[in-house]
Coordinates of C-alpha atoms in Angstrom, one line a residue:
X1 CA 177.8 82.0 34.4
X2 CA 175.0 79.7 33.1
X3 CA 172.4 79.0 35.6
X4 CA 170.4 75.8 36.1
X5 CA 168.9 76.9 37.9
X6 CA 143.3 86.4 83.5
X7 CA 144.2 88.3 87.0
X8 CA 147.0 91.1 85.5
X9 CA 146.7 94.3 83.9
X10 CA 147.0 94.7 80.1
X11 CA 148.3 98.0 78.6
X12 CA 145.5 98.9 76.6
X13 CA 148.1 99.4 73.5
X14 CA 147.6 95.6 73.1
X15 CA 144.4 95.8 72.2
X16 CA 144.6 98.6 69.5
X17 CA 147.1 100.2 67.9
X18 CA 147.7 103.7 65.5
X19 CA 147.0 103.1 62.0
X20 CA 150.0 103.5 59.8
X21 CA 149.7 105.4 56.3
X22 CA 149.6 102.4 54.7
X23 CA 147.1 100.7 55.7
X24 CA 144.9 103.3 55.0
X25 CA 146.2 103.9 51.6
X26 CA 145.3 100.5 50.9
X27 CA 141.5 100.7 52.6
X28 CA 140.9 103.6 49.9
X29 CA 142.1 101.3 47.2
X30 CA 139.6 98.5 48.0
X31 CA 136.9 101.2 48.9
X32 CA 137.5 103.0 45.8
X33 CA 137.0 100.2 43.6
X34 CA 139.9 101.0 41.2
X35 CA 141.3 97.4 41.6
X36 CA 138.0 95.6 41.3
X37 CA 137.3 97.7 38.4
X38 CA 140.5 96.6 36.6
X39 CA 139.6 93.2 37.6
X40 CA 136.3 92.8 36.0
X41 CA 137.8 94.1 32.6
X42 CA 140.9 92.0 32.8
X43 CA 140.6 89.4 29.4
X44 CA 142.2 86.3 28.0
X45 CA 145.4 87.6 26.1
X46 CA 146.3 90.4 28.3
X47 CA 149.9 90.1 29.5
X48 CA 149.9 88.7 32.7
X49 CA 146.6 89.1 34.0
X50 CA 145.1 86.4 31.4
X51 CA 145.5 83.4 33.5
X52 CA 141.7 82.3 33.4
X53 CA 141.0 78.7 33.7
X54 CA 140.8 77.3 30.1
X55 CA 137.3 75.4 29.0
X56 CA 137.2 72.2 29.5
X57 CA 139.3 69.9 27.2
X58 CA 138.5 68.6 23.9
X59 CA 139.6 65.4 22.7
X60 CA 141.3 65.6 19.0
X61 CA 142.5 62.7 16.4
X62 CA 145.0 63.6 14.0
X63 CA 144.1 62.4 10.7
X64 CA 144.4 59.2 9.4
X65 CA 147.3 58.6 6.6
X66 CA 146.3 58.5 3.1
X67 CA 148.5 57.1 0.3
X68 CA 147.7 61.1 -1.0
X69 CA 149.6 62.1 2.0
X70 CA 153.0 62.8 1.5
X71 CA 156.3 63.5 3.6
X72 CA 158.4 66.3 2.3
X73 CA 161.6 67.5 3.5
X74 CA 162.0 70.7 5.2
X75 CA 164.9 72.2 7.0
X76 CA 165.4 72.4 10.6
X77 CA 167.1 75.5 12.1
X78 CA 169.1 76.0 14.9
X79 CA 170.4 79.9 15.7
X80 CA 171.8 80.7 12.1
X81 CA 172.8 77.2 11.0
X82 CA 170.1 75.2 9.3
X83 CA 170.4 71.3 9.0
X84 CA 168.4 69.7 6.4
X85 CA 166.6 66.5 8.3
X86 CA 163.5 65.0 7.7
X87 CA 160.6 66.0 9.7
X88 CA 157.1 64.2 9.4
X89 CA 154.0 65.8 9.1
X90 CA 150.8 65.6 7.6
X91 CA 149.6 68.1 4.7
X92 CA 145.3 68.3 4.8
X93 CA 143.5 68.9 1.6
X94 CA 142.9 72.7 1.3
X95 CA 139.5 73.8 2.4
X96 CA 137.0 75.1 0.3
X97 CA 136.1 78.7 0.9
X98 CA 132.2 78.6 0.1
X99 CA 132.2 75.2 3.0
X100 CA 131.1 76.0 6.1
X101 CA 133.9 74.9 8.9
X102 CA 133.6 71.4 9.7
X103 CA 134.2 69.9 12.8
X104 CA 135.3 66.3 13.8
X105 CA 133.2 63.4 15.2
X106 CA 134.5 63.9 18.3
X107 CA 134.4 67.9 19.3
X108 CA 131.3 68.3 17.3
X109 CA 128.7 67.4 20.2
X110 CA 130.8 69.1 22.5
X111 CA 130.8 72.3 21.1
X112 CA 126.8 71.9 20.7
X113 CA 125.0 74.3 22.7
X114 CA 123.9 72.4 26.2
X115 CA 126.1 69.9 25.7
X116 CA 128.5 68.5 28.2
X117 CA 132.2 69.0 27.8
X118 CA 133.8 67.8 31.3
X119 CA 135.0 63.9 32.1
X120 CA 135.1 62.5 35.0
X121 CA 138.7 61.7 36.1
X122 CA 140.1 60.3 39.5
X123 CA 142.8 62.1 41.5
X124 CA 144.3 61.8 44.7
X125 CA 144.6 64.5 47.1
X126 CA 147.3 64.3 50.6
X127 CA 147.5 65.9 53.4
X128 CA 149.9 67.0 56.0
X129 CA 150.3 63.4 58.0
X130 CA 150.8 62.1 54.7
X131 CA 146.7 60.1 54.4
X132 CA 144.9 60.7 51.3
X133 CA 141.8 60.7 49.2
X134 CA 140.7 60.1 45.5
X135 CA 138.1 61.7 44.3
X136 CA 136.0 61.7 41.3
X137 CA 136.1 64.7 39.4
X138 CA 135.4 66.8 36.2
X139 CA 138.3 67.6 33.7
X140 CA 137.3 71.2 34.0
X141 CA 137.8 71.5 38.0
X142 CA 139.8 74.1 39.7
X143 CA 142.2 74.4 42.6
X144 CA 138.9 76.1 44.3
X145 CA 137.1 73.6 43.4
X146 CA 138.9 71.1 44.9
X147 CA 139.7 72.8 48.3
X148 CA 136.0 74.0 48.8
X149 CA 134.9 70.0 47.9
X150 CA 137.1 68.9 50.9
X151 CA 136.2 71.6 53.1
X152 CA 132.5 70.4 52.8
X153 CA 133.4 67.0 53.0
X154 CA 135.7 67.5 56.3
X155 CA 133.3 70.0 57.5
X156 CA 136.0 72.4 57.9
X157 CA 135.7 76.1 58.7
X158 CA 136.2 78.1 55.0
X159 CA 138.3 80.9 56.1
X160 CA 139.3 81.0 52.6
X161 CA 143.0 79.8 53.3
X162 CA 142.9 76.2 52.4
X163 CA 145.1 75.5 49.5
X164 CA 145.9 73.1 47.0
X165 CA 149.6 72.6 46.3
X166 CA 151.7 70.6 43.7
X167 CA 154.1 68.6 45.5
X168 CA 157.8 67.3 43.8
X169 CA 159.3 65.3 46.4
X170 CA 161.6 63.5 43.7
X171 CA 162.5 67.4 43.3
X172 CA 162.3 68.4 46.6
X173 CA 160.0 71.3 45.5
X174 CA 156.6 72.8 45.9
X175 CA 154.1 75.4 44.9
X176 CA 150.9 76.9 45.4
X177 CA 148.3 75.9 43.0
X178 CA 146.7 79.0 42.0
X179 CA 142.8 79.0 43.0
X180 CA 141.7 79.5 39.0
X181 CA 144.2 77.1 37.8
X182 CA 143.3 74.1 35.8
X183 CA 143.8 70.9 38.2
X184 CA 144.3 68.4 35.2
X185 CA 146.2 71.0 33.6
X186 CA 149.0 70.4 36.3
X187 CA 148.7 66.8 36.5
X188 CA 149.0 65.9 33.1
X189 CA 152.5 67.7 33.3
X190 CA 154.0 64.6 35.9
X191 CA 156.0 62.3 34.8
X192 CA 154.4 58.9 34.8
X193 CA 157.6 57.4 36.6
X194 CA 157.2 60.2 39.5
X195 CA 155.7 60.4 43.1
X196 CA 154.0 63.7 42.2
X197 CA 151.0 64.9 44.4
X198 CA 148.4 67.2 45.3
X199 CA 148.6 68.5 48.5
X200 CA 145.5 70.2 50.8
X201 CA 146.2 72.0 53.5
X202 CA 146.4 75.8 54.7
X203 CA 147.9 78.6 53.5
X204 CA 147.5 82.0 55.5
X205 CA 150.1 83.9 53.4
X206 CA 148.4 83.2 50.3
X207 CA 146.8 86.3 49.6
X208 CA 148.4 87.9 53.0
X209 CA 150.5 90.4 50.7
X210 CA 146.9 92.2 49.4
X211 CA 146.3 93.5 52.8
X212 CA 150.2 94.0 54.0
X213 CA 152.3 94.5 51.5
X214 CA 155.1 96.0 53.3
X215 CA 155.3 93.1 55.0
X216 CA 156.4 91.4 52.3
X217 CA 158.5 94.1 49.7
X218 CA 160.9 95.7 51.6
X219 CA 162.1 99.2 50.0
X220 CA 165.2 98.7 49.3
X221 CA 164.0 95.5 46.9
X222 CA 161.5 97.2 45.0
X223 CA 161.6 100.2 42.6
X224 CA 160.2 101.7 40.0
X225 CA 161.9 102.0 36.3
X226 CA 160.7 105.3 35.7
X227 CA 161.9 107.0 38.9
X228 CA 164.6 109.3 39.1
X229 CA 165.2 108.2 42.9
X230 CA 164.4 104.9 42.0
X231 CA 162.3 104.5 45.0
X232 CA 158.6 103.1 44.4
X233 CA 155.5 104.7 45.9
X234 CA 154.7 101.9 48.9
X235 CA 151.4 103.3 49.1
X236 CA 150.5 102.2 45.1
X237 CA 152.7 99.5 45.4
X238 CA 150.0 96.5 44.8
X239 CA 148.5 99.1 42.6
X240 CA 151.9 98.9 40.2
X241 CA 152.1 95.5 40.7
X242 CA 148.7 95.0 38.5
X243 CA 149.0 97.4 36.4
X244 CA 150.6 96.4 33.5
X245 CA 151.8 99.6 32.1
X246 CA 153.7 100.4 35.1
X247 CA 157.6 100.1 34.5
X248 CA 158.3 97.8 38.1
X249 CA 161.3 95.4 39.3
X250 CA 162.6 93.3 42.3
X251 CA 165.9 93.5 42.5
X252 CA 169.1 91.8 44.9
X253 CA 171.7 90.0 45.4
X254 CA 170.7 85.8 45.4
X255 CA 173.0 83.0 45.0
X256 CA 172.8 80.5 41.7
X257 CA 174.2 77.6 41.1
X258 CA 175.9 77.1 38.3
X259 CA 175.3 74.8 35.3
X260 CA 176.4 71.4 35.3
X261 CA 178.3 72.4 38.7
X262 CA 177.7 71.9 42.3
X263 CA 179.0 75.3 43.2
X264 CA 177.2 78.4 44.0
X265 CA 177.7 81.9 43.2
X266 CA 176.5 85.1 43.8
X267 CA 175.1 87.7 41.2
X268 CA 172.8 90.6 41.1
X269 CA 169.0 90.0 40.0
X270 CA 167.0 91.9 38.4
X271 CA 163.0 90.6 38.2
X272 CA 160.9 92.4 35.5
X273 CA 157.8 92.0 33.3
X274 CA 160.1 90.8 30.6
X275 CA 161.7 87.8 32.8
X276 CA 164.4 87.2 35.3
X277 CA 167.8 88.6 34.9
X278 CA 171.3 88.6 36.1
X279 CA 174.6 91.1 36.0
X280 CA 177.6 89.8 34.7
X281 CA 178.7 93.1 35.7
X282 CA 178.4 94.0 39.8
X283 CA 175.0 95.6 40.1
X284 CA 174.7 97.5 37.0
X285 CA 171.5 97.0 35.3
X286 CA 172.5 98.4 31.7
X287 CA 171.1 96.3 28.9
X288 CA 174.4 95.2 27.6
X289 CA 175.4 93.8 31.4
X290 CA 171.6 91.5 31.8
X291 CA 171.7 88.3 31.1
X292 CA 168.4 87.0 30.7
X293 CA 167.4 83.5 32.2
X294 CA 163.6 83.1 32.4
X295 CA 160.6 84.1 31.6
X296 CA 157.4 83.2 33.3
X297 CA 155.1 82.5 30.3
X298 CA 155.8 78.9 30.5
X299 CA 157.5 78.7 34.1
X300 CA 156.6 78.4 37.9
X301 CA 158.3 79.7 40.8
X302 CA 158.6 76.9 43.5
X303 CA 160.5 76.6 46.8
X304 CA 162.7 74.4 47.1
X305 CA 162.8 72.3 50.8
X306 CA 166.3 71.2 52.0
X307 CA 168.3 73.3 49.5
X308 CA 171.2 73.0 51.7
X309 CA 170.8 69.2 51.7
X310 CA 170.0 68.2 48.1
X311 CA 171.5 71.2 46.5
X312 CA 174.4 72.3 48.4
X313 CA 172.6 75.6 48.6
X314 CA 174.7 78.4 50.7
X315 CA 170.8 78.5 52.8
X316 CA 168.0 76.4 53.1
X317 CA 166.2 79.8 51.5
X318 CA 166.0 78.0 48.3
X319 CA 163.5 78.4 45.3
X320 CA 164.1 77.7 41.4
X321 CA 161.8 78.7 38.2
X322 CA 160.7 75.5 36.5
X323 CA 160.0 75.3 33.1
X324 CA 156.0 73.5 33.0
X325 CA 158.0 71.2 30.4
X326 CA 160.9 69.9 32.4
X327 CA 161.0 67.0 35.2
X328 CA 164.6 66.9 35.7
X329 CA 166.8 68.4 38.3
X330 CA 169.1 69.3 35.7
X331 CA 166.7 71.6 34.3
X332 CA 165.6 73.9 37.5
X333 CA 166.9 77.3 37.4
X334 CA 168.2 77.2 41.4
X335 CA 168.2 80.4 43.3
X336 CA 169.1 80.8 47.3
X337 CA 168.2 83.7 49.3
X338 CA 170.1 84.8 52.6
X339 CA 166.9 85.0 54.7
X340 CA 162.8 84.1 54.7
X341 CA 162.2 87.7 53.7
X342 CA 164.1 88.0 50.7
X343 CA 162.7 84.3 49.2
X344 CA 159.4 85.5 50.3
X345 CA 159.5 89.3 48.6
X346 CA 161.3 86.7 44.9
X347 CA 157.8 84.3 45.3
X348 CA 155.2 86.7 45.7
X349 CA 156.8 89.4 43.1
X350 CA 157.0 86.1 40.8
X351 CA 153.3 85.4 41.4
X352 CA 152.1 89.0 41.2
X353 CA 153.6 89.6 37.7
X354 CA 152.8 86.1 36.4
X355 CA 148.8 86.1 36.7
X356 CA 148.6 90.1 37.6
X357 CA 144.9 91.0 38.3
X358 CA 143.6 87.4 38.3
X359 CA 145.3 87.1 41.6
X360 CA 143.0 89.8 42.9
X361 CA 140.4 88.1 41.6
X362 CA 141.0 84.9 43.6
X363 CA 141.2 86.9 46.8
X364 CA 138.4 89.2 45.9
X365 CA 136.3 86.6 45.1
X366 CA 135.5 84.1 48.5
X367 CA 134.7 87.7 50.2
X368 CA 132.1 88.6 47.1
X369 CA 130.0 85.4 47.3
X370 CA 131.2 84.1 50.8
X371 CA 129.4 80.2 51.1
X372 CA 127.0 79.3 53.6
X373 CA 125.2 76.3 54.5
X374 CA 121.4 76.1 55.0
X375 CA 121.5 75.0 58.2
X376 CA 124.2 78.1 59.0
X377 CA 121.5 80.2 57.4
X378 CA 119.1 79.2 60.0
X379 CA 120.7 80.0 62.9
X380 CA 120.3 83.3 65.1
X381 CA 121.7 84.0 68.6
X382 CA 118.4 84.0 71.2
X383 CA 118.7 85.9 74.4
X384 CA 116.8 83.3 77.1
X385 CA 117.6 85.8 80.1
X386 CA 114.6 87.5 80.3
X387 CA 111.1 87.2 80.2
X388 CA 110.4 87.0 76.9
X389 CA 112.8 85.5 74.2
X390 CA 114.6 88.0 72.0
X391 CA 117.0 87.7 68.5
X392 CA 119.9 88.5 69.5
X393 CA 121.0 91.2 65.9
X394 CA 123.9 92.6 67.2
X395 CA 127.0 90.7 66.4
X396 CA 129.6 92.3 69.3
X397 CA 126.6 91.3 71.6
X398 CA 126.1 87.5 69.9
X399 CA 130.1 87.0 70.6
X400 CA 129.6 88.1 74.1
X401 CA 127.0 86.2 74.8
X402 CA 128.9 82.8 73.0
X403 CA 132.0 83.4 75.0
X404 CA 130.6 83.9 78.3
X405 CA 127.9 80.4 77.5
X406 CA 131.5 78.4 76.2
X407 CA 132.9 79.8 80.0
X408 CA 130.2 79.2 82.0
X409 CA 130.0 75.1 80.4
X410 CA 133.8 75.1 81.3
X411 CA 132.9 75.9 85.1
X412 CA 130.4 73.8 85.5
X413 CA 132.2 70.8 83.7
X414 CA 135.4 71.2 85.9
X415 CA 133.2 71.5 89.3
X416 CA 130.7 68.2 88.2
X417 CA 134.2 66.0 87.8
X418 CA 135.6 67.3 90.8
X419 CA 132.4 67.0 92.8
X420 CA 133.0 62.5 93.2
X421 CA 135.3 62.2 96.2
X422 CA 138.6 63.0 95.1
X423 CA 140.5 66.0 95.5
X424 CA 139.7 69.2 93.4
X425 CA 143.3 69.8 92.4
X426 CA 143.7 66.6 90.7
X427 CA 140.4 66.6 89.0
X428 CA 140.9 70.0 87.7
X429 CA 143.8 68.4 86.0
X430 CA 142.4 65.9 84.5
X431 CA 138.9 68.2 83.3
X432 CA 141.8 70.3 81.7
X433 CA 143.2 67.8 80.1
X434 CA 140.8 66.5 78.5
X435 CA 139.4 70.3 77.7
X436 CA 142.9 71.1 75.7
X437 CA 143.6 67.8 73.9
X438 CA 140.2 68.2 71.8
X439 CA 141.0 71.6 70.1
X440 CA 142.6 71.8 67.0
X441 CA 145.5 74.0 67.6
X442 CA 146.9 71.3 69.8
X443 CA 149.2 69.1 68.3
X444 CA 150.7 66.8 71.0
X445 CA 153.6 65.2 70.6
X446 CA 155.2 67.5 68.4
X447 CA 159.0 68.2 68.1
X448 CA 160.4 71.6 67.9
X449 CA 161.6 70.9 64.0
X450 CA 158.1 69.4 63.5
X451 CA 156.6 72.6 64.6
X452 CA 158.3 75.4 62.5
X453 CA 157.8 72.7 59.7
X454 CA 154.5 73.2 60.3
X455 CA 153.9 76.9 60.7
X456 CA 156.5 77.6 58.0
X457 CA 153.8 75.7 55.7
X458 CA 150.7 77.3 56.8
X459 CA 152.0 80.6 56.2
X460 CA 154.9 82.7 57.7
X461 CA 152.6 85.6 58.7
X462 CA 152.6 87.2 62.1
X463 CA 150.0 85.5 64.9
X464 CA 150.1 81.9 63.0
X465 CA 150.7 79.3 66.6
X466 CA 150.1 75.9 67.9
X467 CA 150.2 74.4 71.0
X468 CA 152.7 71.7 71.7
X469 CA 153.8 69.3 74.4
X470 CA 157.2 70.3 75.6
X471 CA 160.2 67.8 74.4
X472 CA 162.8 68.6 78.1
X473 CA 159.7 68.7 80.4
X474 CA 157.2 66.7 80.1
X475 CA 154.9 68.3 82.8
X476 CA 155.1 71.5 80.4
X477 CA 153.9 72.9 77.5
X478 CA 155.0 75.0 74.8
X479 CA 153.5 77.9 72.0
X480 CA 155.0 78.0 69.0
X481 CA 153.8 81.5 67.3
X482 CA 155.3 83.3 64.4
X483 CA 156.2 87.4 64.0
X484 CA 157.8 88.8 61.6
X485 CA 158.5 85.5 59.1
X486 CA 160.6 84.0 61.9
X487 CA 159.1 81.5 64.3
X488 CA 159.4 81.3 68.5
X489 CA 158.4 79.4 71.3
X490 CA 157.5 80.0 74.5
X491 CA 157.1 78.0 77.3
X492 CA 153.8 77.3 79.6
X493 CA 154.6 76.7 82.6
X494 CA 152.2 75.0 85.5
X495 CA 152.1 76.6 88.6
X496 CA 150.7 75.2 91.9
X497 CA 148.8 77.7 94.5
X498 CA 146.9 76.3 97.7
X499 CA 146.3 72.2 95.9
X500 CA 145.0 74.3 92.5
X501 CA 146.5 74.3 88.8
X502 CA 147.4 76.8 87.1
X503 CA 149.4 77.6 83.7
X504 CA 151.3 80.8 83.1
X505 CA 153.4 82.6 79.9
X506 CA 154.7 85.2 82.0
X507 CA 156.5 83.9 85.0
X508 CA 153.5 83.6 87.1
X509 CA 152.2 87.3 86.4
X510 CA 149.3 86.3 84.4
X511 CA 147.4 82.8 85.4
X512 CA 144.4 80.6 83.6
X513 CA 142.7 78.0 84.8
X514 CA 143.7 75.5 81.7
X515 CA 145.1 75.8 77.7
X516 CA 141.6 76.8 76.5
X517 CA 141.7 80.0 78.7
X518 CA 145.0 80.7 78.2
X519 CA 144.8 81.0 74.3
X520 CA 141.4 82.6 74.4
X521 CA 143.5 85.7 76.5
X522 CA 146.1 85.9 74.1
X523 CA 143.9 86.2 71.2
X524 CA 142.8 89.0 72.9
X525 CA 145.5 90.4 74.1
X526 CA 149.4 90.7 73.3
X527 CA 150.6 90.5 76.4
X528 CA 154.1 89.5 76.9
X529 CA 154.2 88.0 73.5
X530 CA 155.6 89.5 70.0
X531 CA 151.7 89.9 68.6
X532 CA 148.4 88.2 69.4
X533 CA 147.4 84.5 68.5
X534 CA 145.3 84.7 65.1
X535 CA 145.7 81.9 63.1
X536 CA 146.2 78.2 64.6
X537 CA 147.8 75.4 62.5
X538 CA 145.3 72.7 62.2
X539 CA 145.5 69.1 60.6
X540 CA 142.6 67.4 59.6
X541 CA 142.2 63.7 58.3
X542 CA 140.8 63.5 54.9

């Protein structure tokens, strides 16, 4: 095979929970410093972890032809066979020893001290309802860059999990743009004939697998070489992951498709520092029984949308490797796992042993030097309850004090619009209404596809949700929350009590006032859902 490849009681365990090994194996890691150490050594040329963001771009002629210059023949090999053709090139005079270098017309001010070396280019940037900016940039930005210029510009919240993605649709694939990665670097790779694009929206799972990696590596996919069990040691398993002398591999079954073929097969794969691999031989992993297929020196891991549709993929759990040189179909390596899982544990073990420790970097990074405005500088909490005025340090007591002011303005706007004549239970309603429809994790309108389209982009982690109109009732509403890379809904339901509104999750057990009270209790508490609301899916308009 050749691939192308409010009123109840809460059990208090909702609210905390026993800490497992891991996750204290991991605290230790980040409080000993081991990985930040390794981090702030890590070079250009080192194996995996030397994806730093090039300088800035220098502009080169090739010399002009001389009647001096010649064009001799060479010979042009291929495997063991060599084929004498003639190949142009241009020989230079040989340099003089006792000269000092010299440097062209062009790169010479560049390379002068002080001097700029960035120039300004124009790119366009989409987002998820398919509007779109350009933007003038330097040559020299980032992915960082980028998504912390928009942030500023939308005034968005930087949570650090806006991300920049390069989008294929003639492919039907995607990818994460790593935060140090060169924007232009990826650009200049499109085909001019292509609808390529930058995309900018969030990403919760882009750096999820730092903080829970079991989460994403399940036991049975990763071992180490060295091992006699072959078992690896889950609580150094980031820790082996950035390490280049450890001996690590992914490893499972995944369907390919086969070269110049519709049809898919399915093989055992073997991931390691060295490249991808597959057994022509079962699941043995002798040397003789690998084939290799790629390497990641020159290649990205993307995932592939509608595999089932454009592929004929066995799942739509499709991703390829995708050499940065190829814009065909032909030339994706295309891979199909049996579930989210598996694809998720092939990405991230892709990523990790691509750029290694630089990846740490990025996510160590935003929470080293976290940006803040002036005018967020400036503000304090202020207690005015007293008699005097007091700053208000603590910052449990600050929350406190927020949520009970954002409360007490929802009480008094809902009794001021049902204070003008007409009855309380329909101007309730409306106050909550209005209330729900302003805050970002409501989307409206939004189908059921449309939603786990949504989520599934944002970040298959557990507590990701948005709130939705319901598609069979229209008086009803629906959360859409994901746990354990799979995503549910749930049904809110109104209930009516003595002329008063009311919504409910649990059957009329548990009842809020309106939406905004409602989500506020579940992102407190689990409740009768799989984990609490964390992370909202929100859209903004560039």
């Amino acid at each position: 095979m050749c691939a192308t490849f409010g009123s109840h009681k809460h059990d208090a365990s909702d609210l905390t929970g026993p800490r497992s090994d891991m996750s204290n194996a991991l605290e230790e890691i980040h409080a000993s410093g081991n990985l930040r150490e390794k981090a702030e050594i890590c070079q250009i040329g080192q194996g995996n972890g030397s994806a730093v963001p090039n300088p800035a771009p220098i502009s080169l002629r090739a010399p002009p032809l001389t009647p001096n210059h010649q064009k001799p023949r060479t010979s042009h090999c291929r495997g063991n066979r060599c084929d004498n053709q003639e190949v142009e090139f241009f020989l230079a005079p040989a340099p003089n020893p006792d000269d000092p270098p010299a440097l062209h017309p062009d790169a010479s001010e560049s390379l002068l001290p002080g001097t700029k070396t960035s120039v300004k280019q124009v790119i366009k940037v989409y987002n998820e309802d398919n509007t779109s900016r350009a933007v003038e940039v330097p040559s020299d930005i980032t992915a960082r860059d980028i998504c912390q210029l928009f942030v500023l510009k939308n005034h968005c919240i930087d949570d650090h999990s806006w991300t920049l993605f390069e989008h294929l649709p003639h492919l039907g694939i995607e990818r994460i743009i790593e935060d140090h990665e060169s924007v232009m670097d990826v650009t200049s790779g499109w085909a001019m004939d292509t609808d390529s694009r930058l995309c900018f929206r969030k990403n919760y799972a882009k750096y999820e697998f730092f903080k829970k990696p079991l989460d994403f590596f399940p036991d049975h996919m990763v071992s180490m070489c060295s091992d006699t069990d072959g078992t690896a040691d889950q609580s150094q398993l980031i820790e082996a992951f950035l390490s280049s002398s450890t001996c690590l591999e992914v490893h499972g079954h995944l369907h390919a498709k086969e070269q110049s073929r519709k049809s898919w097969k399915k093989f055992y794969f073997v991931l390691r520092r060295s490249g991808l691999y597959f057994s022509n031989k079962g699941t043995s992993k002798e040397p003789r029984h690998l084939q290799f297929i790629a390497d990641f020196s020159d290649s990205d891991v993307y995932s592939v949308s509608s595999a089932k549709k454009l592929h004929g993929a066995p799942t739509d759990y499709g991703f390829c490797v995708k050499s940065t040189k190829c814009s065909s179909a032909r030339d994706l390596k295309l891979l199909c796992a049996d579930d989210e899982q598996t694809r998720t544990c092939w990405i991230t073990a892709m990523r990790l042993l691509k750029y290694g420790m630089q990846l740490y970097q990025n996510f160590h990074q935003p929470h080293q030097k976290p940006m803040r405005s002036i005018s967020e500088n400036s503000l304090v909490a202020m207690d005015f309850s007293g008699q005097k005025t007091r700053v208000i340090e603590n910052p449990s007591e600050a929350l406190s004090v927020a949520v009970e002011e954002g409360l007490s303005w929802r009480r008094k706007s809902c009794h001021r619009l049902s204070g003008h004549g007409s009855p309380s239970a329909s101007q309730s309603s409306v106050s909550s209404l209005a209330l729900h429809l302003a805050q970002p994790w409501f989307h409206g309108k939004l189908s059921r596809d449309e939603a786990q389209r949504l989520i599934t982009q944002q970040g298959l982690i557990d507590g990701v949700f948005l709130l939705r109109d319901s598609q069979s009732n229209p008086k009803t509403f629906v959360l859409s929350l994901c746990h354990m890379q799979k995503v549910k809904h749930f049904q809110i339901l109104p209930v009516e009590d003595d002329g008063e509104s009311f919504y409910s999750l649990d059957e009329d057990q548990t009842r809020f006032t309106d939406l905004i009270q409602l989500v506020e209790f579940y992102q407190l508490n689990r409740g009768v859902l799989p984990c609490k609301l964390k992370h909202h899916c929100a859209r903004i308009a560039l």
